[in-house]
XYZ file of C-alpha atoms in Angstrom:
81
model
C 88.775 114.285 72.023
C 90.684 115.715 74.909
C 91.466 112.959 77.681
C 93.030 113.218 81.573
C 95.532 110.902 82.467
C 95.001 109.849 86.312
C 97.621 107.832 87.966
C 96.793 105.577 90.741
C 99.721 105.597 92.878
C 101.422 102.563 93.935
C 100.514 102.496 97.576
C 96.789 102.616 96.576
C 97.586 99.496 94.242
C 99.601 97.554 97.031
C 96.603 97.890 99.444
C 94.249 96.620 96.638
C 91.875 99.376 96.355
C 91.915 100.292 92.810
C 88.015 98.919 92.504
C 86.930 101.250 95.041
C 88.947 104.180 93.346
C 87.528 103.268 89.812
C 83.877 102.960 91.257
C 84.067 106.690 92.840
C 85.362 107.859 89.307
C 82.148 105.847 87.501
C 79.955 106.866 90.441
C 80.539 110.783 89.614
C 79.951 109.949 85.893
C 83.101 109.693 84.705
C 83.632 106.863 81.798
C 86.384 105.514 82.011
C 87.979 105.074 78.500
C 91.400 102.700 79.088
C 93.057 101.432 82.091
C 96.624 100.037 82.071
C 99.195 98.967 85.079
C 102.524 100.885 84.489
C 105.803 101.229 85.922
C 107.440 104.556 85.026
C 111.509 104.370 84.298
C 113.790 106.446 86.698
C 113.593 109.215 84.118
C 109.762 109.295 83.645
C 109.707 108.940 87.390
C 111.949 112.046 88.081
C 109.814 113.798 85.676
C 106.712 112.942 87.183
C 107.724 113.877 90.644
C 109.975 116.776 89.661
C 107.578 119.332 91.663
C 109.125 117.604 94.756
C 112.726 117.672 93.550
C 113.942 119.842 96.092
C 112.299 117.807 99.066
C 114.361 115.166 101.077
C 112.053 112.200 99.902
C 112.339 112.939 96.323
C 114.949 110.067 95.703
C 112.965 107.828 97.208
C 109.850 108.590 94.836
C 112.087 108.115 91.722
C 114.073 104.975 92.979
C 111.228 102.945 94.826
C 108.978 103.453 91.639
C 106.591 100.326 92.143
C 104.037 99.475 89.616
C 100.671 101.843 89.569
C 97.707 101.716 87.347
C 96.511 104.708 84.889
C 93.157 105.587 83.632
C 92.512 107.520 80.546
C 89.055 109.725 81.323
C 87.018 112.599 80.014
C 88.694 115.882 80.950
C 88.527 116.135 84.874
C 87.655 119.948 84.723
C 84.248 118.736 83.178
C 83.430 117.004 86.352
C 83.463 117.124 90.063
C 84.687 114.569 91.984
């Protein structure tokens, strides 16, 4: 079965709004299969934020890289949020 990885950004984790975000997913019919707190390595952060590589804030994104939450949900193209 295909799944979608969704990452809750570190600023949302720091603000303590993970529960509100998960509620929004579930209230729109998405069943969360798994959640896990992660911290990307510098190399993974650089790959994840590669779309911003030419931007002046790219280094801060890759270096600062605090913990974030990840969730596994059914494909998002099957649902509208």
